[in-house]
mmCIF file of C-alpha atoms and ligand atoms in Angstrom:
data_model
loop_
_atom_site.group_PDB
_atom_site.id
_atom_site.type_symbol
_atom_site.label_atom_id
_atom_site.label_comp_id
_atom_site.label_asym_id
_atom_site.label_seq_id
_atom_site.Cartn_x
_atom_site.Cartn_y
_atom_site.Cartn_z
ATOM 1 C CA UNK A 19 16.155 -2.990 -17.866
ATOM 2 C CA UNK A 20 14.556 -6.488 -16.754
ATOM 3 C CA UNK A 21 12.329 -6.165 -13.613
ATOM 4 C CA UNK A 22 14.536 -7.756 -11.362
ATOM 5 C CA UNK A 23 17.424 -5.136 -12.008
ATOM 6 C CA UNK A 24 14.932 -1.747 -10.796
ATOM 7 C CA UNK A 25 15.995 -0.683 -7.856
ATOM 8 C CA UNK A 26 19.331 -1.774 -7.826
ATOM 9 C CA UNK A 27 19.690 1.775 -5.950
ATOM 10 C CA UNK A 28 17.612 1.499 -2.399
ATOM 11 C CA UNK A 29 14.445 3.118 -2.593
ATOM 12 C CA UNK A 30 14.445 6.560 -0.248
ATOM 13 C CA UNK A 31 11.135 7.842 0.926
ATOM 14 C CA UNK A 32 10.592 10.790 3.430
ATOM 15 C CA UNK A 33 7.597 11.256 5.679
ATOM 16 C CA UNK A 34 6.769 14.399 7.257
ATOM 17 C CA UNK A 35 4.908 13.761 10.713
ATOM 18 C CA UNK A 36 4.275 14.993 13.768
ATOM 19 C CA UNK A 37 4.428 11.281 15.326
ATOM 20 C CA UNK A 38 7.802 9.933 13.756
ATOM 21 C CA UNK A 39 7.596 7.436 16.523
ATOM 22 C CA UNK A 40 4.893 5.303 15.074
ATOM 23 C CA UNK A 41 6.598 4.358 12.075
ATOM 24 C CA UNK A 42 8.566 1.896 14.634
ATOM 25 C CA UNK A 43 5.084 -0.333 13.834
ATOM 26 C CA UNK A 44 6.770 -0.711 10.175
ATOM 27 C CA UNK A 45 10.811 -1.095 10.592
ATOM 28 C CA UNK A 46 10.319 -2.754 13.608
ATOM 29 C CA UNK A 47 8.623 -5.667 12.461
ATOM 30 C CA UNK A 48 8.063 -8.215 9.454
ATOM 31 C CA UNK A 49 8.911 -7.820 5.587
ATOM 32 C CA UNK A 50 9.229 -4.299 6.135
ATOM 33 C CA UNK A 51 11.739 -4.470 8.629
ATOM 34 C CA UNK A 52 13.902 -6.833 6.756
ATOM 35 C CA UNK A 53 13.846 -4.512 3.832
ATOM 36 C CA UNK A 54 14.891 -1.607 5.995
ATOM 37 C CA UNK A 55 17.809 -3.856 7.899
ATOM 38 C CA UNK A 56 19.013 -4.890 4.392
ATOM 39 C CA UNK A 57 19.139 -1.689 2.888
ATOM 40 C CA UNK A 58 16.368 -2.056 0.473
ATOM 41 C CA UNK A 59 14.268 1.202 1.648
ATOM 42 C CA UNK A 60 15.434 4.099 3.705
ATOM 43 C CA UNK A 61 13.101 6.116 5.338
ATOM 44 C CA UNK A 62 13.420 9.347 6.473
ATOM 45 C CA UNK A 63 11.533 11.229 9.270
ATOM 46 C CA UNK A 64 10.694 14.596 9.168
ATOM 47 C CA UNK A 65 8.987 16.525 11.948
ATOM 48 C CA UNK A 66 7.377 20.157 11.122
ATOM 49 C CA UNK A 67 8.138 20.782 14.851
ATOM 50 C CA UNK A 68 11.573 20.898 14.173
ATOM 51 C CA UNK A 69 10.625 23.917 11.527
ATOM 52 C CA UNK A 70 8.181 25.755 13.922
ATOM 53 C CA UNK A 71 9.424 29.841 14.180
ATOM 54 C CA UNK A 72 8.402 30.132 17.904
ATOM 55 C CA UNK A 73 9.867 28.927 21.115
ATOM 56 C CA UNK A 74 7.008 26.459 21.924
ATOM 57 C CA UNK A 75 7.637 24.837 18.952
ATOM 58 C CA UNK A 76 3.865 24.741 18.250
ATOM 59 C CA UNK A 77 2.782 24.123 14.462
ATOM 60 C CA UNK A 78 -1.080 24.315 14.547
ATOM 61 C CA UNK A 79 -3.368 27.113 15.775
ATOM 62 C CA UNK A 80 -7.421 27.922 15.143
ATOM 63 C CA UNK A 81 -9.365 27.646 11.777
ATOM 64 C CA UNK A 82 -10.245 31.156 10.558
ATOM 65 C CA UNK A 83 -14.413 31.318 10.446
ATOM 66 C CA UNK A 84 -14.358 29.502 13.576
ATOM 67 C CA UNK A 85 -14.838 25.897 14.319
ATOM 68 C CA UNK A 86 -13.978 22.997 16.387
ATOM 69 C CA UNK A 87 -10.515 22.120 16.710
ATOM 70 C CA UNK A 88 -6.851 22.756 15.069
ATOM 71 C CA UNK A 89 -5.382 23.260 11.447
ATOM 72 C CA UNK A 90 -1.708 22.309 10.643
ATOM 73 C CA UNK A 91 0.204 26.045 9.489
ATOM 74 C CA UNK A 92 1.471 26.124 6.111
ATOM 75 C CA UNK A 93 5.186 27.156 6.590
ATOM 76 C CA UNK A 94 6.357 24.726 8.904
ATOM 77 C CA UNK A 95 5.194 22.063 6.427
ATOM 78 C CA UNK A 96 6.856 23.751 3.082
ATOM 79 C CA UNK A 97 9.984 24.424 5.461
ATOM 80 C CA UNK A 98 9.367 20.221 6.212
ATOM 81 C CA UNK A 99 8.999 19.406 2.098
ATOM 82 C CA UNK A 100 11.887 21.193 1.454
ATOM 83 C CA UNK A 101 14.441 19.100 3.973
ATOM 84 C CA UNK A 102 12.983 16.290 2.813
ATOM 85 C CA UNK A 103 13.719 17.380 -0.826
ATOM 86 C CA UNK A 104 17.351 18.248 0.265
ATOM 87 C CA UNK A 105 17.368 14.572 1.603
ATOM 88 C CA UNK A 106 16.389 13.004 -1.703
ATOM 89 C CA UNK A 107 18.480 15.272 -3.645
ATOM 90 C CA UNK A 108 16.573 16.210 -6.087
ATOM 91 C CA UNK A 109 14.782 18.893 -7.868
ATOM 92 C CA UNK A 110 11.376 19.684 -6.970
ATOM 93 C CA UNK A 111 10.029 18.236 -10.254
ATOM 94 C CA UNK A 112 11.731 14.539 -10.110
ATOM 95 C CA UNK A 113 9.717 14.473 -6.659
ATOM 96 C CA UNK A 114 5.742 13.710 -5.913
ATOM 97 C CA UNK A 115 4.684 14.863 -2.738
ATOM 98 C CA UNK A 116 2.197 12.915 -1.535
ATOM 99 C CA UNK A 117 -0.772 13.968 1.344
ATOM 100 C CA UNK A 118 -2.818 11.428 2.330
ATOM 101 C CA UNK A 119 -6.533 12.263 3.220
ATOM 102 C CA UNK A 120 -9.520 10.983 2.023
ATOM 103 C CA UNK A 121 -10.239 13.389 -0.215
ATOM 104 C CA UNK A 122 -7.255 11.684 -2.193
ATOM 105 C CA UNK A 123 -7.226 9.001 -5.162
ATOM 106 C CA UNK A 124 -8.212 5.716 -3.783
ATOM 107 C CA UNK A 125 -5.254 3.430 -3.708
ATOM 108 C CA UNK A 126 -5.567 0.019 -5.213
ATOM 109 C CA UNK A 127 -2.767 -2.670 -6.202
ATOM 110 C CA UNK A 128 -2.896 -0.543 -9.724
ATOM 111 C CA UNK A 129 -2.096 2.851 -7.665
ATOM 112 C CA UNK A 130 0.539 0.696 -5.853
ATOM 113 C CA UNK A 131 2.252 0.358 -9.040
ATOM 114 C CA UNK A 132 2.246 3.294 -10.120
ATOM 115 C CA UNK A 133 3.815 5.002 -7.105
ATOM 116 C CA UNK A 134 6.372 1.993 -7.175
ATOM 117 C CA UNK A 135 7.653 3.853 -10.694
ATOM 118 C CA UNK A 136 8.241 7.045 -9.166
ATOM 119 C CA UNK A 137 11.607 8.263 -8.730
ATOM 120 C CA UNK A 138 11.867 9.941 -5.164
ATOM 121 C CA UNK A 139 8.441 10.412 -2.858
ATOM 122 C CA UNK A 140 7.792 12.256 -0.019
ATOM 123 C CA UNK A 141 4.533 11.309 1.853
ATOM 124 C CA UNK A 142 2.868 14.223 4.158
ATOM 125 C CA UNK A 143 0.784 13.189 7.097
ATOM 126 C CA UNK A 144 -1.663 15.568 8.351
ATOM 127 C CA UNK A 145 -3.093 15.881 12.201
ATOM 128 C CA UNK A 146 -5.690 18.048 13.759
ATOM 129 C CA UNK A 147 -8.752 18.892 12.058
ATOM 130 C CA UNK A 148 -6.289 19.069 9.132
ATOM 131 C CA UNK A 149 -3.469 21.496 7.079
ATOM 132 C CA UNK A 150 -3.912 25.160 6.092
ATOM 133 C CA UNK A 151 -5.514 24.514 2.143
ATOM 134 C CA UNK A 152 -2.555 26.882 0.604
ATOM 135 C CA UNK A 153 0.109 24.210 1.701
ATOM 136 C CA UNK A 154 -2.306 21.706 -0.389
ATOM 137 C CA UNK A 155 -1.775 24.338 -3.167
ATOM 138 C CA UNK A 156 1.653 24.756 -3.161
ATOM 139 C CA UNK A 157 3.445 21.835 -2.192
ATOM 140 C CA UNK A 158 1.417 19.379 -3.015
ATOM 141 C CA UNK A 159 1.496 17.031 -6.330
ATOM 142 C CA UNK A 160 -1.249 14.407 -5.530
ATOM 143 C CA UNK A 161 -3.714 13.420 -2.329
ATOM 144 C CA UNK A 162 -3.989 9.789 -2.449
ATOM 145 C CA UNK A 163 -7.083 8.063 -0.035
ATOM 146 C CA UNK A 164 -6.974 4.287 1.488
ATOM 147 C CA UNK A 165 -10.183 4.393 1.928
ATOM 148 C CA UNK A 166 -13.717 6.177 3.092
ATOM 149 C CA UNK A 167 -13.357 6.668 6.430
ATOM 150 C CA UNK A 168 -11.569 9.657 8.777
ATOM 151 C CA UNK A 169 -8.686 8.450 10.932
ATOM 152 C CA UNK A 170 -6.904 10.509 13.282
ATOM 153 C CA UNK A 171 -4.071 11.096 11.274
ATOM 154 C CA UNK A 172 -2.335 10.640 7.972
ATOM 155 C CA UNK A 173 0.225 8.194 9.534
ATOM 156 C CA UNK A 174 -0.989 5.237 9.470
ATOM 157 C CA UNK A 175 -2.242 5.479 5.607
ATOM 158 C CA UNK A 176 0.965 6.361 4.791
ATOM 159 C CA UNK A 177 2.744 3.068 6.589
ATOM 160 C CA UNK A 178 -0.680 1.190 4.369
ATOM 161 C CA UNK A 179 1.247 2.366 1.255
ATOM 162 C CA UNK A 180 4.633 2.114 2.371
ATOM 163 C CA UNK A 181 4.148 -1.247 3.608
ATOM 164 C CA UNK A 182 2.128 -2.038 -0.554
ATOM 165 C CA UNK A 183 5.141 -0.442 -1.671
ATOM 166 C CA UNK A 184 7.761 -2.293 -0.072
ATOM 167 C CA UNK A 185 6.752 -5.634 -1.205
ATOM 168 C CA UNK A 186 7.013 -4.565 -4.414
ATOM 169 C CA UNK A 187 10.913 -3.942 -4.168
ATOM 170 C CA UNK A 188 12.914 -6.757 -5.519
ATOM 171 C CA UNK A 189 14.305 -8.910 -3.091
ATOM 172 C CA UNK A 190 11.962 -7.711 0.001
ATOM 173 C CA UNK A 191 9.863 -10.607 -0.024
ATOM 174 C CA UNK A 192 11.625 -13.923 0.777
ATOM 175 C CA UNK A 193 12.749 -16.390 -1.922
ATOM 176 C CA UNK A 194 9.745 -18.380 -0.921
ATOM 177 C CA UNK A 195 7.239 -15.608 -1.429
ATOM 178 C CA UNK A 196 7.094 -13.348 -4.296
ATOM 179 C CA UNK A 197 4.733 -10.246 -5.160
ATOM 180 C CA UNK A 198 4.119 -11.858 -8.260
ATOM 181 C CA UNK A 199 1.971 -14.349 -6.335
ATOM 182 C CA UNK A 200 0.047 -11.875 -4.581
ATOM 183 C CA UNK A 201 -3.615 -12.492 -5.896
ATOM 184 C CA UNK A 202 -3.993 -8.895 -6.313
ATOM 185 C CA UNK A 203 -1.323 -9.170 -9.309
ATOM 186 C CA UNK A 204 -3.129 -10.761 -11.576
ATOM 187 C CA UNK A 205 -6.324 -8.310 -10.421
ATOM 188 C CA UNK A 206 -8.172 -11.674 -8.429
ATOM 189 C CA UNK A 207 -8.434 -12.260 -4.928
ATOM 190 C CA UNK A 208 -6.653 -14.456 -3.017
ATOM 191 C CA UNK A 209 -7.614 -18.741 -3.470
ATOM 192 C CA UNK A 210 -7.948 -20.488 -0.085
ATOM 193 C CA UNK A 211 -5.195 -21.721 2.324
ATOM 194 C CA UNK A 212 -4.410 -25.235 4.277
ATOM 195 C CA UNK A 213 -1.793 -25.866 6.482
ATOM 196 C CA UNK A 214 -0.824 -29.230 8.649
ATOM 197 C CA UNK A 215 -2.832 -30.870 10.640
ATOM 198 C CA UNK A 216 -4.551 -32.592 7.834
ATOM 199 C CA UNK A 217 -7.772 -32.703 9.436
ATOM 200 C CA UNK A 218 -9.246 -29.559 11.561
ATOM 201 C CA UNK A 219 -13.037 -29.148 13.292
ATOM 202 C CA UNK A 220 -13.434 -32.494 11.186
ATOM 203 C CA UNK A 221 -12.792 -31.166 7.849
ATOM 204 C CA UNK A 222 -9.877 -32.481 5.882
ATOM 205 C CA UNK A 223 -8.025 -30.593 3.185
ATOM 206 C CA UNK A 224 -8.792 -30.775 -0.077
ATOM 207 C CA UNK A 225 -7.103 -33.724 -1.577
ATOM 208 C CA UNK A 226 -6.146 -31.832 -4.506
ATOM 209 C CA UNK A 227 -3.234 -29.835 -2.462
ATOM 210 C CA UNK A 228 -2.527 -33.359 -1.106
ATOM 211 C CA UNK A 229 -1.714 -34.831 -4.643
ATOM 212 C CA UNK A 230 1.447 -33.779 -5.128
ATOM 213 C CA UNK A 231 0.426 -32.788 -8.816
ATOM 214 C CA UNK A 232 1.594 -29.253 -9.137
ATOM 215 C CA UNK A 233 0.112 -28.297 -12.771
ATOM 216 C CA UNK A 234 -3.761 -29.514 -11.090
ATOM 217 C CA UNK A 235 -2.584 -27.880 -7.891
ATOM 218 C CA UNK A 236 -2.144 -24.784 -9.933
ATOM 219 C CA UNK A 237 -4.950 -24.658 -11.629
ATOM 220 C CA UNK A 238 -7.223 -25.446 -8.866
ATOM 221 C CA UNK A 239 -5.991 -22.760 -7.108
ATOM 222 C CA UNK A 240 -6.365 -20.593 -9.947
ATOM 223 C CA UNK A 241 -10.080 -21.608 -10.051
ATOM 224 C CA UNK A 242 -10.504 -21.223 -6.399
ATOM 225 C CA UNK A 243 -9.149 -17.369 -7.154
ATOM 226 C CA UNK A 244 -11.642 -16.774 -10.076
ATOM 227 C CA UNK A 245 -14.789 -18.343 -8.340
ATOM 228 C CA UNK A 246 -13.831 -15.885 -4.863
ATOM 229 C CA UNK A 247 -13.583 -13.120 -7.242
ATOM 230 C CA UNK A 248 -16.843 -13.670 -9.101
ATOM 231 C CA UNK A 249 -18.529 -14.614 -5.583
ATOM 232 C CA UNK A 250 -17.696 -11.589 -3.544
ATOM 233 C CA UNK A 251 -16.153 -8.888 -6.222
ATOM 234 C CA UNK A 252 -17.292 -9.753 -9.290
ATOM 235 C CA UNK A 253 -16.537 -5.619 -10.214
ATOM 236 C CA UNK A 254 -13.179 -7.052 -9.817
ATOM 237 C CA UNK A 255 -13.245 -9.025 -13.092
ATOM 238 C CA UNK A 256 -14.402 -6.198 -15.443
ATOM 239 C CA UNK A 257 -11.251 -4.624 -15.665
ATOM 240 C CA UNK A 258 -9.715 -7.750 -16.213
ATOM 241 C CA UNK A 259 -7.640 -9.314 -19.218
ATOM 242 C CA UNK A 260 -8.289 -12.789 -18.833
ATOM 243 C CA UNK A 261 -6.173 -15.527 -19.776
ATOM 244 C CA UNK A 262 -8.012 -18.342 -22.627
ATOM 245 C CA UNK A 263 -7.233 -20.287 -19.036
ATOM 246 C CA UNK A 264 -8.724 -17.618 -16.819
ATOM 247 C CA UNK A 265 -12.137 -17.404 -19.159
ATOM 248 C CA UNK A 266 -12.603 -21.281 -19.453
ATOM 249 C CA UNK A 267 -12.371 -21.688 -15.530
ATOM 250 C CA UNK A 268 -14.681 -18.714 -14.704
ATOM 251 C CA UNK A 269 -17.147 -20.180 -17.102
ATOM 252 C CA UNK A 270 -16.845 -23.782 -15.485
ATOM 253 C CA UNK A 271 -17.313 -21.378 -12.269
ATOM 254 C CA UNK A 272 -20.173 -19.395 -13.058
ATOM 255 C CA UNK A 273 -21.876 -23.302 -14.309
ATOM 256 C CA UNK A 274 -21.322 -24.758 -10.861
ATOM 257 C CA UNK A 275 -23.089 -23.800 -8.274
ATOM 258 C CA UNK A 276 -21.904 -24.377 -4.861
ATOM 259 C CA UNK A 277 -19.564 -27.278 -4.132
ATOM 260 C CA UNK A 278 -16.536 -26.972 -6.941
ATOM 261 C CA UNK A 279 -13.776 -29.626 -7.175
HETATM 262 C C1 9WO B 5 -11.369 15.758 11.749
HETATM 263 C C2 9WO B 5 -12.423 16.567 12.104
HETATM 264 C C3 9WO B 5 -12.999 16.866 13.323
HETATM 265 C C4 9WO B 5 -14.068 17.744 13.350
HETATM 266 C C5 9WO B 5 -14.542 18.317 12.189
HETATM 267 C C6 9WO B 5 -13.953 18.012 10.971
HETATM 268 C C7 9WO B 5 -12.902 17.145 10.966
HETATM 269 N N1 9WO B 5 -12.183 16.717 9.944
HETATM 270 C C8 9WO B 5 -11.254 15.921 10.411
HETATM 271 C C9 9WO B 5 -10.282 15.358 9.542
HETATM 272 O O1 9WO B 5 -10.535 15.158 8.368
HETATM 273 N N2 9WO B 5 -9.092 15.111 10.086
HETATM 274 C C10 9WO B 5 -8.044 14.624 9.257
HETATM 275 C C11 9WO B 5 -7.350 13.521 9.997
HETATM 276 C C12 9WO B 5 -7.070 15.701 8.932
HETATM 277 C C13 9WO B 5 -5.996 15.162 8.034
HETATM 278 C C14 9WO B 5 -5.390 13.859 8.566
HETATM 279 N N3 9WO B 5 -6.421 12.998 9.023
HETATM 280 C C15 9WO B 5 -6.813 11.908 8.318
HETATM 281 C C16 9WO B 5 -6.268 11.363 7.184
HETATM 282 N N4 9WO B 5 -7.855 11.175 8.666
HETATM 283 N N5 9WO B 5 -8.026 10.196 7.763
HETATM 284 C C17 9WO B 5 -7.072 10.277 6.856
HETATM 285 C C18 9WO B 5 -6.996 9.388 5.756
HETATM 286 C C19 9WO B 5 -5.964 9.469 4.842
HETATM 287 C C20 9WO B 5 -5.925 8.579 3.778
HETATM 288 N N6 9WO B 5 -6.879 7.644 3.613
HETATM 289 C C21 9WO B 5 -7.884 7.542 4.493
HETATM 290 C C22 9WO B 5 -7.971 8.412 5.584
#
């Protein structure tokens, strides 16, 4: 199967949340609504509320041992897993349930990648102070982070990897974009940008992007991406498999300092 031909089914993912409403911020807007207008990803929302056994509908209460604050129960939640399971239909093992927290896996454009391979995902978003531990224990596959730092809520991580994820679906990004020129593809960061008028706050763009030569356009850019990389993440380049290109041009990089042409 060539890479263009994955997905020729549309991807499904389900999200349990409390606050289905905010994932408006990602099919109501940009790439990612596109993709979900055109059939490319179908989301579906799943509220535990709709699974609480009691007539207020209530899904949290206290932390045993005391404490500030409330915990999400555990049986709402597996009762939410398991619609959203009936949704993908699928057995429990061809599925990855996914909590985010930051206790999780950091994601990077690697863990992107790999989540892009899985078959049918399910993404749990917790509230409160956070979820009872044994729903962790046994519905959970994997807790994936975004980052080191508390939020209020799992939601908007989860639209952070949904929105990674969705770019990587053939045909979501316009004919004019592709993820394959997303910096973070080839592991570097992102070379610098110029757009009309030709000259801004008295600085004129770089006459290379005004020469019309596309293989020196390329390759400055590409040099541009490698000195960024070795200037502010150099980490970045470790677990890198450079190009005979890539290495010459980081070299001429690392011998220039300052101003490069
Ligand atoms: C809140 C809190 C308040 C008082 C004492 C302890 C406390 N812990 C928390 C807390 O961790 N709340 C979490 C909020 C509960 C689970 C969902 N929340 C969450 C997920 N915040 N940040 C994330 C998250 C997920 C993925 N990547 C980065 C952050």
């Amino acid at each position: 199967m060539s890479a263009t031909e994955q997905h020729t089914t549309k991807t499904r993912v389900a999200v349990i949340t409390l606050f289905p409403d905010m994932f408006s911020a990602l099919t109501g807007s940009g790439v990612s609504r596109r993709a979900h207008e055109n059939g490319l990803v179908e989301l579906k929302l799943i509220n535990p509320r709709d699974f609480a056994d009691n007539a207020y509908q209530s899904v949290d209460d206290r932390p045993y041992g005391g404490g500030p604050g409330m915990l999400m129960q555990a049986e709402p939640l597996a009762l939410a897993v398991d619609a959203a399971l009936d949704w993908l239909h699928c057995e429990r093992d061809q599925a990855s349930v996914i909590y985010l927290s930051p206790q999780g896996r950091q994601l990077d454009q690697r863990g992107v990648a790999e989540l892009h391979k899985r078959k049918h995902l399910v993404f749990v978003c917790g509230r409160y102070e956070g979820v009872d531990e044994r729903f962790i224990e046994a519905c959970v596959d994997e807790e994936w982070s975004i980052g080191d730092y508390v939020l209020s809520g799992g939601e908007l991580p989860a639209m952070v990897v949904l929105d990674a994820l969705i770019r990587k679906i053939p045909g979501a990004l316009g004919d004019a974009q592709s993820a394959q020129q997303d910096s973070f593809e080839e592991g570097l960061l992102d070379c610098p940008h110029y757009t009309r008028p030709e000259k801004v706050f008295g600085e004129r763009v770089p006459e290379v992007l005004l020469s019309g030569d596309h293989k020196r356009i390329r390759r400055w850019r590409l040099q541009q991406a490698l000195k960024r990389t070795y200037e502010r993440r150099p980490e970045l380049l470790n677990g890198l498999d450079l190009s005979k290109e890539q290495v010459e041009l980081l070299e001429i990089v690392k011998n220039t300092r300052g101003d490069l042409s």
